[in-house]
PDB file of C-alpha atoms in Angstrom:
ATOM      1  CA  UNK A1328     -25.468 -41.353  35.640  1.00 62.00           C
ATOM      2  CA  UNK A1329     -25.457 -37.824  37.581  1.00 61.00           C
ATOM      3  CA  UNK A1330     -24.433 -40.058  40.780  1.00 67.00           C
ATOM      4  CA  UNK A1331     -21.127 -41.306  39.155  1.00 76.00           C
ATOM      5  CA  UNK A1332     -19.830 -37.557  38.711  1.00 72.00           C
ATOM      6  CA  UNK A1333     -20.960 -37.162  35.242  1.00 73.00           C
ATOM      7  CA  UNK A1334     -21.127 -33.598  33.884  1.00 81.00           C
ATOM      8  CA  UNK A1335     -23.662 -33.550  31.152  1.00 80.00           C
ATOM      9  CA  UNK A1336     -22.902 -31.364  28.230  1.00 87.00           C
ATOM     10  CA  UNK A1337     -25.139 -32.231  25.125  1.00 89.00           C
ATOM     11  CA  UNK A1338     -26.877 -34.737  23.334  1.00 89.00           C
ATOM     12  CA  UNK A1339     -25.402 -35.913  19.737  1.00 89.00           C
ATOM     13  CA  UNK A1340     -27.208 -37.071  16.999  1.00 88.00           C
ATOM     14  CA  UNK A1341     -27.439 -41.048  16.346  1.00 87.00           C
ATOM     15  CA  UNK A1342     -29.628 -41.452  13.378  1.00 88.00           C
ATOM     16  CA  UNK A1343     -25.837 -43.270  11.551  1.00 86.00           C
ATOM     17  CA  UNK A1344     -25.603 -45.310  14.793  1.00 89.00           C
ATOM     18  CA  UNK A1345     -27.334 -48.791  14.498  1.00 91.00           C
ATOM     19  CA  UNK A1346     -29.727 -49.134  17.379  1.00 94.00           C
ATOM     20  CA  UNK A1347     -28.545 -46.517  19.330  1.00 95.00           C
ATOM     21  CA  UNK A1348     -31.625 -44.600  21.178  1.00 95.00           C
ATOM     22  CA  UNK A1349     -29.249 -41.924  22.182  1.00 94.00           C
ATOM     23  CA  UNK A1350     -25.687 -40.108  22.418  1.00 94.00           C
ATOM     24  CA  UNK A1351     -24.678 -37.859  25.050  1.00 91.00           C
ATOM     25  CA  UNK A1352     -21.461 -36.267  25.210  1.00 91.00           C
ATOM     26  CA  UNK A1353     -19.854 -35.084  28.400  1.00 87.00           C
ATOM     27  CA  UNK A1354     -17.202 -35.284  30.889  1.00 87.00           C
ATOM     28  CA  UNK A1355     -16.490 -37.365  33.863  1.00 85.00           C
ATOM     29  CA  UNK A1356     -13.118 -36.748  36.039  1.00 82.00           C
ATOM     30  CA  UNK A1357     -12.127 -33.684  33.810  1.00 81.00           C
ATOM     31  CA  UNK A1358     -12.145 -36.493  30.858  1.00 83.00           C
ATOM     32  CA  UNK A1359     -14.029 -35.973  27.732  1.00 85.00           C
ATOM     33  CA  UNK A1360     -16.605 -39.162  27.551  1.00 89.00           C
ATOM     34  CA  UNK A1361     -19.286 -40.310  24.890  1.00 91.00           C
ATOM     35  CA  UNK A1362     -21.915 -42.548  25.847  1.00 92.00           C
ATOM     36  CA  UNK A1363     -24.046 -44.514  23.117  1.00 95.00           C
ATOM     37  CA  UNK A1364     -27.356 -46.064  24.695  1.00 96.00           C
ATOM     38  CA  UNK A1365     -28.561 -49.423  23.281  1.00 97.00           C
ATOM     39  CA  UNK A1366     -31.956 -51.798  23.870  1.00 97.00           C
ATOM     40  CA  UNK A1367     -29.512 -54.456  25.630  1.00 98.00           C
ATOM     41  CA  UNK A1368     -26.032 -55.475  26.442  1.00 97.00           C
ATOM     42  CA  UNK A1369     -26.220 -57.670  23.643  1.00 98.00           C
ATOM     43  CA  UNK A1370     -27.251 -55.009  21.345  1.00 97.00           C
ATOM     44  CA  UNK A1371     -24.041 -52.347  22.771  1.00 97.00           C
ATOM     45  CA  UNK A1372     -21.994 -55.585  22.012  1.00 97.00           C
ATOM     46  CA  UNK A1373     -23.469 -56.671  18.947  1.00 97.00           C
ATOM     47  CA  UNK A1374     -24.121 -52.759  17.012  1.00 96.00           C
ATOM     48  CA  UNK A1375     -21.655 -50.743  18.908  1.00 95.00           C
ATOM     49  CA  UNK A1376     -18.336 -52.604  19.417  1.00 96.00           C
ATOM     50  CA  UNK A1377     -17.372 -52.600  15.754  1.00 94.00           C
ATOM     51  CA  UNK A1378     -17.924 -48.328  15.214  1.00 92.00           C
ATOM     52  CA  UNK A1379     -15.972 -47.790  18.474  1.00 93.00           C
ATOM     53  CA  UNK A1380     -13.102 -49.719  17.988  1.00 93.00           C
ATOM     54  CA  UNK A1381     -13.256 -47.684  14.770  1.00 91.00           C
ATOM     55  CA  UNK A1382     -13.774 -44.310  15.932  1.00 88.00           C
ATOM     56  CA  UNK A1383     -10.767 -45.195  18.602  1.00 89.00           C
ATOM     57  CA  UNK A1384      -8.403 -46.596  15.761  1.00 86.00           C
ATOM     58  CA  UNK A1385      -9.379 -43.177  13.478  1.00 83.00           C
ATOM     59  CA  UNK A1386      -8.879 -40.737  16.223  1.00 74.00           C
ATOM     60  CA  UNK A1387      -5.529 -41.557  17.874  1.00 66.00           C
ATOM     61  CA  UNK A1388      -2.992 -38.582  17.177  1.00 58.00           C
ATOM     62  CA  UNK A1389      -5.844 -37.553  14.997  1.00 55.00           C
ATOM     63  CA  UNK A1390      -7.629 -33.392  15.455  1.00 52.00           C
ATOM     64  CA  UNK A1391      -9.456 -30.883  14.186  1.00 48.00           C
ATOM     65  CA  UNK A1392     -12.416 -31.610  11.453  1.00 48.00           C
ATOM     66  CA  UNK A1393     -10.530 -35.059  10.888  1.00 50.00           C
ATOM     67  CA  UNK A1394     -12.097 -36.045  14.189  1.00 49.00           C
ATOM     68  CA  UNK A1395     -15.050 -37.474  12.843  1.00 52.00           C
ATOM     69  CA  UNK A1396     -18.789 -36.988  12.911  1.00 53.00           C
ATOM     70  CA  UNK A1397     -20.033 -37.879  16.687  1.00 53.00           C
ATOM     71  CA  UNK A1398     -17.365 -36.472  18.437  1.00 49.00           C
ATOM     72  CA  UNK A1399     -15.796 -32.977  19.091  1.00 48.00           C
ATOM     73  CA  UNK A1400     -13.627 -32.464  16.501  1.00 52.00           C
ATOM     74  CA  UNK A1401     -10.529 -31.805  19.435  1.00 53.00           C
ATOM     75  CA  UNK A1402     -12.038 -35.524  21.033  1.00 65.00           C
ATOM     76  CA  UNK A1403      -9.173 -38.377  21.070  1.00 77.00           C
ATOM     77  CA  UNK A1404     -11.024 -41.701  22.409  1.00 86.00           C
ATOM     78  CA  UNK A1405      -8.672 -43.632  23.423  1.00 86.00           C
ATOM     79  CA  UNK A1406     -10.616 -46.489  24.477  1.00 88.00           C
ATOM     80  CA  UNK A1407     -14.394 -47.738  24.752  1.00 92.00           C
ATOM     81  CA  UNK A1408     -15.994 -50.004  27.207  1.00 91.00           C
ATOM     82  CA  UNK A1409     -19.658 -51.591  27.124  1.00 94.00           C
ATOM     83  CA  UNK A1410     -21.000 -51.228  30.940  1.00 91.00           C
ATOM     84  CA  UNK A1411     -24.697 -53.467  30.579  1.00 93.00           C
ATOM     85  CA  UNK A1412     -26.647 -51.585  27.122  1.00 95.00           C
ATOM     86  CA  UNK A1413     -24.064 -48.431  27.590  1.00 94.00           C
ATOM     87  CA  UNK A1414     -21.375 -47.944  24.997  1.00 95.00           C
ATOM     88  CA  UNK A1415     -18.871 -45.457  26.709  1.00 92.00           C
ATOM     89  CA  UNK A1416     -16.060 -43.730  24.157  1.00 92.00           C
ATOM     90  CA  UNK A1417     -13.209 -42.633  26.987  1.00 87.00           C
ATOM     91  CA  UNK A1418     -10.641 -39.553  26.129  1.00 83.00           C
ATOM     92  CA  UNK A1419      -6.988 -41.187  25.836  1.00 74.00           C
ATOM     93  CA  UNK A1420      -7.320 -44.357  28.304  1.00 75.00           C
ATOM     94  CA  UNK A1421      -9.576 -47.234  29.492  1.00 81.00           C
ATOM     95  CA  UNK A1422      -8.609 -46.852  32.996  1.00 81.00           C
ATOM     96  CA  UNK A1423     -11.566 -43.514  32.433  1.00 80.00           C
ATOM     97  CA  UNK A1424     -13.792 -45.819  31.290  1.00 80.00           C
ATOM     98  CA  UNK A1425     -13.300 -48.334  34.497  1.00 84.00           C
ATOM     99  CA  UNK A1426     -13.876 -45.489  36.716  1.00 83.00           C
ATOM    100  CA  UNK A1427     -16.797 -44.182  35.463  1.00 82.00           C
ATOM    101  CA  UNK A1428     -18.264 -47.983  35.167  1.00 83.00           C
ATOM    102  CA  UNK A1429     -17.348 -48.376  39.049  1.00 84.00           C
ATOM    103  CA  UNK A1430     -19.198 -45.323  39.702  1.00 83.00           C
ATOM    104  CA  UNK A1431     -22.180 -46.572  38.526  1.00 80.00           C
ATOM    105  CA  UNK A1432     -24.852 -47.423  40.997  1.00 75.00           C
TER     106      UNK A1432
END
């Protein structure tokens, strides 16, 4: 991921994710990003689509501890996108998410 751009910051605990095997947390294009690491595509689309599209419906126009627990509490995802077994959470649009997937090698 350190060819797309990717700044790493720190990884996040996942033990309340359903086969996750890791979250980092870190920033691509001066965008705050989350990315959830699954077995599979299947699995990112099968465990992971149903917590992002929650954590993106909780966290619009939403800040401070309210936030919720895998994100920085000042986080907004505005958007997610599954790129092959990578869940990505995207600060404010999808159009971050795109990017970062076309970056990819």
């Amino acid at each position: 991921m350190k060819s797309t751009g990717w700044k790493f910051s720190k990884e996040l605990p996942h033990d309340q994710l359903s086969g996750v095997s890791a979250v980092w947390f870190g920033f691509f294009q001066q965008k705050n990003l989350e990315v959830w690491s699954y077995e599979s595509h299947l699995s990112a689309l099968e465990l992971g689509v149903a917590s992002a599209e929650e954590i993106v419906e909780t966290t619009r126009g939403v800040s401070g501890g309210a936030a919720g627990p895998y994100m920085k509490q000042s986080t907004h995802y505005g958007a997610y996108g599954v790129i092959g077994n990578l869940l990505i959470l995207c600060e404010q649009e999808v159009s971050v998410c795109k990017e970062f997937a076309e970056a990819l090698p």
